Amino acid sequence: MGDELVVPTGYRKTERRSPRTDTTSTYTALLAQVRTAGLLGRRTGWYWGLIAVLAALLGITGGAFAVLGGSWYQLIVAGVLGALFTQFAFLSHEAAHRQVFASHHWNDRAARYAGTFLTGISYAWWMNKHTRHHANPNTVGKDPDISFDAISFRPEDAASRTGFLRVLVRVQGYAFFPMLLVEGVNLHWQSIRTYTSRGPVKRRWAEGSVFVGRFVLYLGVVFWFLPVGLAFAFLGVQLAVFGFLMGIAFAPNHKGMPVIEPGRRVDFFSRQVLTSRDIGGGAWVEYFMGGLNHQVEHHLFPSMARPNLRAARDMVRKYCADQGVPYTETTLVHSYVIVVRYLNEVGLAARDPFACPMVERLR
């Protein structure tokens, strides 16, 4: 990379309105504005309302499951259940960021219950991974979300693929969304790997017991009430919907944004803003993405409650314009186009890592 990160084309880019100030004081000044506006306050009542709605929907879904019996209409229930698990995962994410309650203890309990018990995702694994991501988004060697995996996010990684993966990586942009259909299985698998790993895991046995209990109860109910074939189909649909919705909610946030190479020093404010992408849209986008459409604001103020993020967006956008820091925002559909294009460009660079258009823009 050169001396300055460059934002890919096709985004809203602010222009500097005043001389650039010291980066530390820049964030401190913005933080003071947000705090004065009361946007860092808890919205516990709003979250209790959300919890009540999700609990009611879960109860209705359970009732439909009991009434339908061995009918293949159960696959609709499975899809709804997958969508509800996604919403509970969002709630767990927010509680883990201390957005929901004033009490650290209650946030921790809520995150563990909604995450591990309801959705079957290890809270310990998620916290380890997500904390590192927030500290260094899109930073090579530090952000696990762009680490070497089934999908390559850097030409260097794509070029090292062999066999079938080398063929797959060339069309990984097109394969990305179909691959999300198995992301639900992957999330559960990562949780199992965490509990069975040799490294230190906070509250391994307590959390692991809840995780095992969750699957014993869930699988027991599904296979007890449904014929075996329908039970497997039910699980397949639920896992596919859950993984797909989780993936398409998180994918637009950073993929296709600048990647910070090893040894590159970027201040906190610039690092969080330049590597994040906001998604415009109404309330349905906010619900669909669990508030993650306000990604820039979420990264700058991780403990800010979801209902306050939209109000903070205007303040952050104006502040970025004043400081000359590019603020990226696009539509949901366009963000998916960008993700597909970016992943394909990275994959095709496996033939010639030095000719990747995306890399050339970021040099």
mmCIF file of C-alpha atoms in Angstrom:
data_model
loop_
_atom_site.group_PDB
_atom_site.id
_atom_site.type_symbol
_atom_site.label_atom_id
_atom_site.label_comp_id
_atom_site.label_asym_id
_atom_site.label_seq_id
_atom_site.Cartn_x
_atom_site.Cartn_y
_atom_site.Cartn_z
ATOM 1 C CA MET A 1 0.000 0.000 0.000
ATOM 2 C CA GLY A 2 1.029 3.589 -0.488
ATOM 3 C CA ASP A 3 0.903 6.345 2.070
ATOM 4 C CA GLU A 4 -2.861 6.628 1.959
ATOM 5 C CA LEU A 5 -5.714 4.147 1.835
ATOM 6 C CA VAL A 6 -7.864 4.526 -1.258
ATOM 7 C CA VAL A 7 -11.578 3.797 -1.237
ATOM 8 C CA PRO A 8 -12.822 1.740 -4.221
ATOM 9 C CA THR A 9 -14.993 3.516 -6.762
ATOM 10 C CA GLY A 10 -18.770 3.518 -6.614
ATOM 11 C CA TYR A 11 -19.230 4.861 -3.088
ATOM 12 C CA ARG A 12 -20.205 8.095 -1.389
ATOM 13 C CA LYS A 13 -16.944 9.884 -0.640
ATOM 14 C CA THR A 14 -16.849 12.950 1.576
ATOM 15 C CA GLU A 15 -14.668 15.953 0.814
ATOM 16 C CA ARG A 16 -12.627 17.683 3.476
ATOM 17 C CA ARG A 17 -14.268 20.905 4.721
ATOM 18 C CA SER A 18 -11.679 21.906 7.323
ATOM 19 C CA PRO A 19 -7.992 21.241 8.068
ATOM 20 C CA ARG A 20 -7.275 17.706 9.325
ATOM 21 C CA THR A 21 -6.791 17.624 13.103
ATOM 22 C CA ASP A 22 -4.800 15.207 15.227
ATOM 23 C CA THR A 23 -6.373 11.765 14.826
ATOM 24 C CA THR A 24 -6.681 11.076 18.553
ATOM 25 C CA SER A 25 -8.387 14.398 19.234
ATOM 26 C CA THR A 26 -10.532 13.802 16.138
ATOM 27 C CA TYR A 27 -12.145 10.713 17.631
ATOM 28 C CA THR A 28 -12.328 12.266 21.101
ATOM 29 C CA ALA A 29 -14.167 15.284 19.726
ATOM 30 C CA LEU A 30 -16.665 13.110 17.846
ATOM 31 C CA LEU A 31 -17.162 10.934 20.917
ATOM 32 C CA ALA A 32 -17.934 14.042 22.965
ATOM 33 C CA GLN A 33 -20.543 15.144 20.422
ATOM 34 C CA VAL A 34 -22.227 11.762 20.426
ATOM 35 C CA ARG A 35 -22.214 11.567 24.211
ATOM 36 C CA THR A 36 -23.649 15.082 24.543
ATOM 37 C CA ALA A 37 -26.458 14.088 22.182
ATOM 38 C CA GLY A 38 -27.310 11.228 24.558
ATOM 39 C CA LEU A 39 -26.688 8.561 21.941
ATOM 40 C CA LEU A 40 -24.517 6.406 24.206
ATOM 41 C CA GLY A 41 -27.358 5.886 26.665
ATOM 42 C CA ARG A 42 -28.998 2.474 27.014
ATOM 43 C CA ARG A 43 -32.348 1.762 25.348
ATOM 44 C CA THR A 44 -33.309 -1.098 27.633
ATOM 45 C CA GLY A 45 -37.044 -0.594 27.112
ATOM 46 C CA TRP A 46 -36.622 -0.946 23.355
ATOM 47 C CA TYR A 47 -34.662 -4.164 23.818
ATOM 48 C CA TRP A 48 -37.219 -5.600 26.231
ATOM 49 C CA GLY A 49 -39.823 -4.946 23.542
ATOM 50 C CA LEU A 50 -37.665 -6.735 20.968
ATOM 51 C CA ILE A 51 -37.137 -9.674 23.323
ATOM 52 C CA ALA A 52 -40.893 -9.914 23.918
ATOM 53 C CA VAL A 53 -41.650 -9.890 20.182
ATOM 54 C CA LEU A 54 -39.004 -12.513 19.389
ATOM 55 C CA ALA A 55 -40.143 -14.707 22.293
ATOM 56 C CA ALA A 56 -43.756 -14.472 21.099
ATOM 57 C CA LEU A 57 -42.759 -15.367 17.543
ATOM 58 C CA LEU A 58 -40.717 -18.292 18.831
ATOM 59 C CA GLY A 59 -43.734 -19.481 20.819
ATOM 60 C CA ILE A 60 -46.015 -19.205 17.781
ATOM 61 C CA THR A 61 -43.475 -21.098 15.683
ATOM 62 C CA GLY A 62 -43.305 -23.827 18.317
ATOM 63 C CA GLY A 63 -47.092 -24.018 18.339
ATOM 64 C CA ALA A 64 -47.183 -24.378 14.558
ATOM 65 C CA PHE A 65 -44.602 -27.154 14.812
ATOM 66 C CA ALA A 66 -46.793 -29.036 17.291
ATOM 67 C CA VAL A 67 -49.970 -28.590 15.229
ATOM 68 C CA LEU A 68 -48.540 -29.545 11.826
ATOM 69 C CA GLY A 69 -47.140 -32.872 12.972
ATOM 70 C CA GLY A 70 -45.739 -34.931 10.103
ATOM 71 C CA SER A 71 -46.849 -32.525 7.367
ATOM 72 C CA TRP A 72 -44.262 -31.298 4.892
ATOM 73 C CA TYR A 73 -45.503 -27.802 5.696
ATOM 74 C CA GLN A 74 -43.066 -28.183 8.573
ATOM 75 C CA LEU A 75 -40.386 -26.991 6.162
ATOM 76 C CA ILE A 76 -41.992 -23.541 6.293
ATOM 77 C CA VAL A 77 -41.712 -23.690 10.079
ATOM 78 C CA ALA A 78 -38.065 -24.669 9.680
ATOM 79 C CA GLY A 79 -37.419 -21.606 7.519
ATOM 80 C CA VAL A 80 -39.135 -19.315 10.011
ATOM 81 C CA LEU A 81 -37.142 -20.893 12.833
ATOM 82 C CA GLY A 82 -33.908 -20.276 10.927
ATOM 83 C CA ALA A 83 -34.870 -16.612 10.524
ATOM 84 C CA LEU A 84 -35.709 -16.327 14.228
ATOM 85 C CA PHE A 85 -32.390 -17.882 15.227
ATOM 86 C CA THR A 86 -30.717 -15.193 13.124
ATOM 87 C CA GLN A 87 -32.543 -12.480 15.053
ATOM 88 C CA PHE A 88 -31.535 -14.041 18.369
ATOM 89 C CA ALA A 89 -27.942 -14.138 17.109
ATOM 90 C CA PHE A 90 -28.159 -10.392 16.429
ATOM 91 C CA LEU A 91 -29.486 -9.880 19.946
ATOM 92 C CA SER A 92 -26.617 -11.928 21.364
ATOM 93 C CA HIS A 93 -24.164 -9.808 19.368
ATOM 94 C CA GLU A 94 -25.643 -6.623 20.811
ATOM 95 C CA ALA A 95 -25.625 -7.926 24.369
ATOM 96 C CA ALA A 96 -21.996 -8.987 23.939
ATOM 97 C CA HIS A 97 -21.231 -5.367 23.019
ATOM 98 C CA ARG A 98 -22.975 -4.180 26.235
ATOM 99 C CA GLN A 99 -25.690 -2.439 24.240
ATOM 100 C CA VAL A 100 -28.710 -3.956 25.944
ATOM 101 C CA PHE A 101 -28.389 -3.607 29.728
ATOM 102 C CA ALA A 102 -26.419 -1.314 32.023
ATOM 103 C CA SER A 103 -25.225 -4.353 33.972
ATOM 104 C CA HIS A 104 -22.213 -6.232 32.608
ATOM 105 C CA HIS A 105 -23.575 -9.365 34.282
ATOM 106 C CA TRP A 106 -26.970 -9.128 32.571
ATOM 107 C CA ASN A 107 -25.439 -8.418 29.183
ATOM 108 C CA ASP A 108 -23.172 -11.423 29.581
ATOM 109 C CA ARG A 109 -26.070 -13.680 30.589
ATOM 110 C CA ALA A 110 -28.254 -12.443 27.738
ATOM 111 C CA ALA A 111 -25.468 -12.923 25.183
ATOM 112 C CA ARG A 112 -24.757 -16.446 26.373
ATOM 113 C CA TYR A 113 -28.423 -17.434 26.491
ATOM 114 C CA ALA A 114 -29.375 -15.964 23.109
ATOM 115 C CA GLY A 115 -26.129 -17.075 21.479
ATOM 116 C CA THR A 116 -25.225 -20.459 22.917
ATOM 117 C CA PHE A 117 -28.575 -21.847 24.067
ATOM 118 C CA LEU A 118 -30.943 -20.483 21.418
ATOM 119 C CA THR A 119 -28.749 -20.332 18.308
ATOM 120 C CA GLY A 120 -26.065 -22.906 19.134
ATOM 121 C CA ILE A 121 -23.044 -20.626 18.683
ATOM 122 C CA SER A 122 -20.218 -20.689 21.217
ATOM 123 C CA TYR A 123 -20.135 -17.373 23.056
ATOM 124 C CA ALA A 124 -16.458 -17.910 23.914
ATOM 125 C CA TRP A 125 -15.541 -18.526 20.272
ATOM 126 C CA TRP A 126 -17.576 -15.565 19.059
ATOM 127 C CA MET A 127 -16.115 -13.154 21.614
ATOM 128 C CA ASN A 128 -12.549 -14.172 20.803
ATOM 129 C CA LYS A 129 -13.085 -13.816 17.069
ATOM 130 C CA HIS A 130 -15.246 -10.711 17.111
ATOM 131 C CA THR A 131 -13.119 -8.780 19.600
ATOM 132 C CA ARG A 132 -10.071 -9.221 17.374
ATOM 133 C CA HIS A 133 -12.090 -8.143 14.348
ATOM 134 C CA HIS A 134 -13.270 -4.931 16.007
ATOM 135 C CA ALA A 135 -9.772 -4.024 17.142
ATOM 136 C CA ASN A 136 -8.275 -4.466 13.663
ATOM 137 C CA PRO A 137 -10.928 -4.676 10.917
ATOM 138 C CA ASN A 138 -9.630 -5.819 7.523
ATOM 139 C CA THR A 139 -6.082 -5.956 8.883
ATOM 140 C CA VAL A 140 -3.980 -8.809 7.519
ATOM 141 C CA GLY A 141 -2.807 -11.179 10.227
ATOM 142 C CA LYS A 142 -5.035 -9.605 12.876
ATOM 143 C CA ASP A 143 -8.623 -9.763 11.617
ATOM 144 C CA PRO A 144 -9.859 -13.389 11.638
ATOM 145 C CA ASP A 145 -12.689 -12.441 9.273
ATOM 146 C CA ILE A 146 -10.212 -12.169 6.376
ATOM 147 C CA SER A 147 -7.974 -15.036 7.428
ATOM 148 C CA PHE A 148 -7.123 -17.931 5.089
ATOM 149 C CA ASP A 149 -10.314 -20.002 4.749
ATOM 150 C CA ALA A 150 -12.648 -21.464 2.126
ATOM 151 C CA ILE A 151 -12.949 -17.962 0.649
ATOM 152 C CA SER A 152 -9.799 -15.991 -0.194
ATOM 153 C CA PHE A 153 -9.825 -12.272 0.550
ATOM 154 C CA ARG A 154 -6.296 -11.540 -0.693
ATOM 155 C CA PRO A 155 -4.644 -12.391 -4.034
ATOM 156 C CA GLU A 156 -1.711 -13.937 -2.170
ATOM 157 C CA ASP A 157 -4.057 -16.412 -0.475
ATOM 158 C CA ALA A 158 -5.888 -17.145 -3.725
ATOM 159 C CA ALA A 159 -2.602 -17.846 -5.511
ATOM 160 C CA SER A 160 -1.645 -20.475 -2.927
ATOM 161 C CA ARG A 161 -4.741 -22.599 -3.587
ATOM 162 C CA THR A 162 -4.282 -26.040 -5.125
ATOM 163 C CA GLY A 163 -6.525 -28.687 -6.654
ATOM 164 C CA PHE A 164 -10.272 -28.126 -6.517
ATOM 165 C CA LEU A 165 -9.927 -25.011 -4.366
ATOM 166 C CA ARG A 166 -7.789 -23.390 -7.056
ATOM 167 C CA VAL A 167 -10.645 -23.870 -9.517
ATOM 168 C CA LEU A 168 -13.249 -22.726 -6.995
ATOM 169 C CA VAL A 169 -11.380 -19.577 -6.028
ATOM 170 C CA ARG A 170 -11.593 -18.254 -9.598
ATOM 171 C CA VAL A 171 -15.387 -18.097 -9.327
ATOM 172 C CA GLN A 172 -15.594 -17.615 -5.576
ATOM 173 C CA GLY A 173 -17.627 -14.437 -5.944
ATOM 174 C CA TYR A 174 -20.433 -16.345 -7.649
ATOM 175 C CA ALA A 175 -20.010 -19.286 -5.268
ATOM 176 C CA PHE A 176 -20.020 -17.115 -2.151
ATOM 177 C CA PHE A 177 -23.774 -16.864 -1.650
ATOM 178 C CA PRO A 178 -24.524 -20.549 -2.372
ATOM 179 C CA MET A 179 -21.754 -21.434 0.090
ATOM 180 C CA LEU A 180 -23.593 -19.470 2.783
ATOM 181 C CA LEU A 181 -26.235 -22.214 2.788
ATOM 182 C CA VAL A 182 -23.784 -24.329 4.823
ATOM 183 C CA GLU A 183 -22.582 -21.455 7.020
ATOM 184 C CA GLY A 184 -24.990 -22.528 9.756
ATOM 185 C CA VAL A 185 -23.248 -25.894 9.942
ATOM 186 C CA ASN A 186 -19.883 -24.132 9.970
ATOM 187 C CA LEU A 187 -20.882 -21.919 12.907
ATOM 188 C CA HIS A 188 -21.883 -24.968 14.945
ATOM 189 C CA TRP A 189 -18.697 -26.771 13.903
ATOM 190 C CA GLN A 190 -16.515 -23.860 14.977
ATOM 191 C CA SER A 191 -18.247 -23.981 18.346
ATOM 192 C CA ILE A 192 -17.520 -27.698 18.728
ATOM 193 C CA ARG A 193 -13.882 -27.106 17.786
ATOM 194 C CA THR A 194 -13.675 -24.419 20.459
ATOM 195 C CA TYR A 195 -14.987 -26.653 23.231
ATOM 196 C CA THR A 196 -12.727 -29.553 22.237
ATOM 197 C CA SER A 197 -9.584 -27.483 21.653
ATOM 198 C CA ARG A 198 -6.552 -27.681 23.932
ATOM 199 C CA GLY A 199 -6.222 -23.931 24.303
ATOM 200 C CA PRO A 200 -7.807 -21.928 27.129
ATOM 201 C CA VAL A 201 -11.563 -21.409 26.793
ATOM 202 C CA LYS A 202 -13.382 -19.266 29.319
ATOM 203 C CA ARG A 203 -16.120 -21.253 31.100
ATOM 204 C CA ARG A 204 -15.514 -24.187 28.767
ATOM 205 C CA TRP A 205 -17.460 -26.793 30.734
ATOM 206 C CA ALA A 206 -20.370 -24.583 31.759
ATOM 207 C CA GLU A 207 -20.892 -23.169 28.288
ATOM 208 C CA GLY A 208 -20.151 -26.489 26.608
ATOM 209 C CA SER A 209 -22.811 -28.166 28.747
ATOM 210 C CA VAL A 210 -25.385 -25.589 27.658
ATOM 211 C CA PHE A 211 -24.334 -26.105 24.029
ATOM 212 C CA VAL A 212 -24.698 -29.893 24.264
ATOM 213 C CA GLY A 213 -27.985 -29.567 26.155
ATOM 214 C CA ARG A 214 -29.325 -27.280 23.470
ATOM 215 C CA PHE A 215 -28.695 -29.810 20.707
ATOM 216 C CA VAL A 216 -29.913 -32.776 22.733
ATOM 217 C CA LEU A 217 -33.182 -30.950 23.397
ATOM 218 C CA TYR A 218 -33.572 -29.540 19.884
ATOM 219 C CA LEU A 219 -32.665 -32.696 17.985
ATOM 220 C CA GLY A 220 -34.651 -34.804 20.418
ATOM 221 C CA VAL A 221 -37.829 -32.820 19.767
ATOM 222 C CA VAL A 222 -37.347 -32.778 15.985
ATOM 223 C CA PHE A 223 -36.680 -36.511 15.657
ATOM 224 C CA TRP A 224 -39.299 -37.485 18.237
ATOM 225 C CA PHE A 225 -42.184 -35.653 16.552
ATOM 226 C CA LEU A 226 -41.212 -35.946 12.878
ATOM 227 C CA PRO A 227 -40.549 -38.930 10.602
ATOM 228 C CA VAL A 228 -36.823 -39.429 10.058
ATOM 229 C CA GLY A 229 -36.794 -38.159 6.466
ATOM 230 C CA LEU A 230 -38.809 -35.065 7.324
ATOM 231 C CA ALA A 231 -36.671 -34.459 10.407
ATOM 232 C CA PHE A 232 -33.496 -34.342 8.322
ATOM 233 C CA ALA A 233 -35.201 -32.085 5.769
ATOM 234 C CA PHE A 234 -36.389 -29.824 8.594
ATOM 235 C CA LEU A 235 -32.860 -29.486 9.957
ATOM 236 C CA GLY A 236 -31.462 -28.902 6.474
ATOM 237 C CA VAL A 237 -33.853 -26.035 5.763
ATOM 238 C CA GLN A 238 -33.402 -24.478 9.206
ATOM 239 C CA LEU A 239 -29.605 -24.581 8.979
ATOM 240 C CA ALA A 240 -29.585 -23.298 5.391
ATOM 241 C CA VAL A 241 -31.837 -20.336 6.169
ATOM 242 C CA PHE A 242 -29.947 -19.530 9.369
ATOM 243 C CA GLY A 243 -26.528 -19.631 7.719
ATOM 244 C CA PHE A 244 -27.643 -17.740 4.629
ATOM 245 C CA LEU A 245 -29.298 -14.913 6.564
ATOM 246 C CA MET A 246 -26.329 -14.606 8.904
ATOM 247 C CA GLY A 247 -23.930 -14.493 5.974
ATOM 248 C CA ILE A 248 -25.766 -11.933 3.879
ATOM 249 C CA ALA A 249 -26.167 -9.672 6.926
ATOM 250 C CA PHE A 250 -22.452 -9.647 7.749
ATOM 251 C CA ALA A 251 -21.019 -9.800 4.200
ATOM 252 C CA PRO A 252 -21.695 -6.178 3.114
ATOM 253 C CA ASN A 253 -19.936 -4.655 6.121
ATOM 254 C CA HIS A 254 -16.253 -4.925 5.147
ATOM 255 C CA LYS A 255 -15.792 -7.133 2.087
ATOM 256 C CA GLY A 256 -14.507 -5.129 -0.850
ATOM 257 C CA MET A 257 -13.259 -2.351 1.420
ATOM 258 C CA PRO A 258 -9.555 -1.443 1.830
ATOM 259 C CA VAL A 259 -7.353 -4.117 3.394
ATOM 260 C CA ILE A 260 -4.607 -2.955 5.746
ATOM 261 C CA GLU A 261 -1.368 -4.799 5.075
ATOM 262 C CA PRO A 262 1.054 -5.950 7.811
ATOM 263 C CA GLY A 263 3.169 -3.165 9.269
ATOM 264 C CA ARG A 264 0.784 -0.448 8.087
ATOM 265 C CA ARG A 265 -0.076 1.935 10.933
ATOM 266 C CA VAL A 266 -3.515 3.530 10.779
ATOM 267 C CA ASP A 267 -5.113 5.504 13.613
ATOM 268 C CA PHE A 268 -8.258 4.175 15.301
ATOM 269 C CA PHE A 269 -10.713 6.625 13.736
ATOM 270 C CA SER A 270 -9.436 6.172 10.173
ATOM 271 C CA ARG A 271 -9.085 2.395 10.550
ATOM 272 C CA GLN A 272 -12.701 1.960 11.642
ATOM 273 C CA VAL A 273 -14.204 4.337 9.077
ATOM 274 C CA LEU A 274 -12.131 3.448 6.008
ATOM 275 C CA THR A 275 -12.603 -0.316 6.313
ATOM 276 C CA SER A 276 -16.361 -0.215 7.009
ATOM 277 C CA ARG A 277 -19.363 0.259 4.746
ATOM 278 C CA ASP A 278 -22.789 1.575 5.711
ATOM 279 C CA ILE A 279 -25.917 0.291 3.984
ATOM 280 C CA GLY A 280 -28.690 2.757 3.255
ATOM 281 C CA GLY A 281 -32.349 1.811 3.517
ATOM 282 C CA GLY A 282 -35.362 1.943 5.756
ATOM 283 C CA ALA A 283 -36.467 0.068 8.845
ATOM 284 C CA TRP A 284 -36.701 -3.255 6.984
ATOM 285 C CA VAL A 285 -32.975 -3.134 6.158
ATOM 286 C CA GLU A 286 -32.188 -2.354 9.786
ATOM 287 C CA TYR A 287 -34.273 -5.299 10.978
ATOM 288 C CA PHE A 288 -32.940 -7.614 8.270
ATOM 289 C CA MET A 289 -29.339 -6.779 9.212
ATOM 290 C CA GLY A 290 -29.836 -6.470 12.960
ATOM 291 C CA GLY A 291 -28.529 -2.900 12.920
ATOM 292 C CA LEU A 292 -25.325 -3.942 11.150
ATOM 293 C CA ASN A 293 -26.250 -1.672 8.248
ATOM 294 C CA HIS A 294 -24.835 1.137 10.432
ATOM 295 C CA GLN A 295 -21.418 -0.493 10.341
ATOM 296 C CA VAL A 296 -19.271 2.643 10.502
ATOM 297 C CA GLU A 297 -21.136 3.909 13.558
ATOM 298 C CA HIS A 298 -21.095 0.474 15.167
ATOM 299 C CA HIS A 299 -17.327 0.233 14.818
ATOM 300 C CA LEU A 300 -16.771 3.718 16.194
ATOM 301 C CA PHE A 301 -19.177 3.186 19.104
ATOM 302 C CA PRO A 302 -19.545 -0.581 19.700
ATOM 303 C CA SER A 303 -21.677 -0.156 22.833
ATOM 304 C CA MET A 304 -24.215 2.145 21.154
ATOM 305 C CA ALA A 305 -27.731 0.701 21.193
ATOM 306 C CA ARG A 306 -29.225 -0.227 17.836
ATOM 307 C CA PRO A 307 -32.024 2.421 17.941
ATOM 308 C CA ASN A 308 -29.415 5.190 18.338
ATOM 309 C CA LEU A 309 -27.212 4.218 15.404
ATOM 310 C CA ARG A 310 -29.358 5.916 12.768
ATOM 311 C CA ALA A 311 -29.220 9.247 14.621
ATOM 312 C CA ALA A 312 -25.460 8.895 14.985
ATOM 313 C CA ARG A 313 -25.068 8.273 11.250
ATOM 314 C CA ASP A 314 -25.783 11.889 10.293
ATOM 315 C CA MET A 315 -23.329 13.161 12.900
ATOM 316 C CA VAL A 316 -20.589 10.774 11.805
ATOM 317 C CA ARG A 317 -21.129 11.478 8.111
ATOM 318 C CA LYS A 318 -20.869 15.238 8.686
ATOM 319 C CA TYR A 319 -17.834 14.817 10.907
ATOM 320 C CA CYS A 320 -16.065 12.682 8.319
ATOM 321 C CA ALA A 321 -16.753 15.384 5.729
ATOM 322 C CA ASP A 322 -15.290 18.022 8.040
ATOM 323 C CA GLN A 323 -12.163 15.909 8.596
ATOM 324 C CA GLY A 324 -11.788 14.760 5.005
ATOM 325 C CA VAL A 325 -12.138 11.079 5.913
ATOM 326 C CA PRO A 326 -14.002 9.058 3.223
ATOM 327 C CA TYR A 327 -17.373 7.788 4.460
ATOM 328 C CA THR A 328 -18.658 4.803 2.511
ATOM 329 C CA GLU A 329 -22.357 4.168 1.985
ATOM 330 C CA THR A 330 -24.290 2.253 -0.643
ATOM 331 C CA THR A 331 -27.497 0.267 -1.096
ATOM 332 C CA LEU A 332 -27.947 -3.324 0.026
ATOM 333 C CA VAL A 333 -28.220 -4.714 -3.508
ATOM 334 C CA HIS A 334 -25.218 -2.729 -4.722
ATOM 335 C CA SER A 335 -23.184 -3.953 -1.762
ATOM 336 C CA TYR A 336 -23.769 -7.544 -2.869
ATOM 337 C CA VAL A 337 -22.685 -6.680 -6.407
ATOM 338 C CA ILE A 338 -19.504 -5.183 -4.962
ATOM 339 C CA VAL A 339 -18.832 -8.254 -2.812
ATOM 340 C CA VAL A 340 -19.223 -10.639 -5.765
ATOM 341 C CA ARG A 341 -17.039 -8.480 -7.998
ATOM 342 C CA TYR A 342 -14.347 -8.080 -5.351
ATOM 343 C CA LEU A 343 -14.148 -11.799 -4.556
ATOM 344 C CA ASN A 344 -13.975 -12.692 -8.241
ATOM 345 C CA GLU A 345 -11.201 -10.153 -8.828
ATOM 346 C CA VAL A 346 -9.229 -11.586 -5.928
ATOM 347 C CA GLY A 347 -9.801 -15.130 -7.189
ATOM 348 C CA LEU A 348 -8.782 -14.329 -10.750
ATOM 349 C CA ALA A 349 -5.620 -12.710 -9.413
ATOM 350 C CA ALA A 350 -4.441 -16.241 -8.548
ATOM 351 C CA ARG A 351 -3.251 -16.426 -12.167
ATOM 352 C CA ASP A 352 -1.257 -13.210 -11.770
ATOM 353 C CA PRO A 353 -1.278 -11.731 -8.241
ATOM 354 C CA PHE A 354 0.228 -8.487 -9.510
ATOM 355 C CA ALA A 355 -2.533 -7.741 -12.009
ATOM 356 C CA CYS A 356 -5.558 -7.707 -9.693
ATOM 357 C CA PRO A 357 -7.594 -4.514 -10.336
ATOM 358 C CA MET A 358 -8.690 -4.310 -6.699
ATOM 359 C CA VAL A 359 -5.144 -4.636 -5.429
ATOM 360 C CA GLU A 360 -3.952 -2.020 -7.899
ATOM 361 C CA ARG A 361 -6.542 0.416 -6.551
ATOM 362 C CA LEU A 362 -5.370 -0.174 -3.003
ATOM 363 C CA ARG A 363 -1.653 0.137 -3.650
#
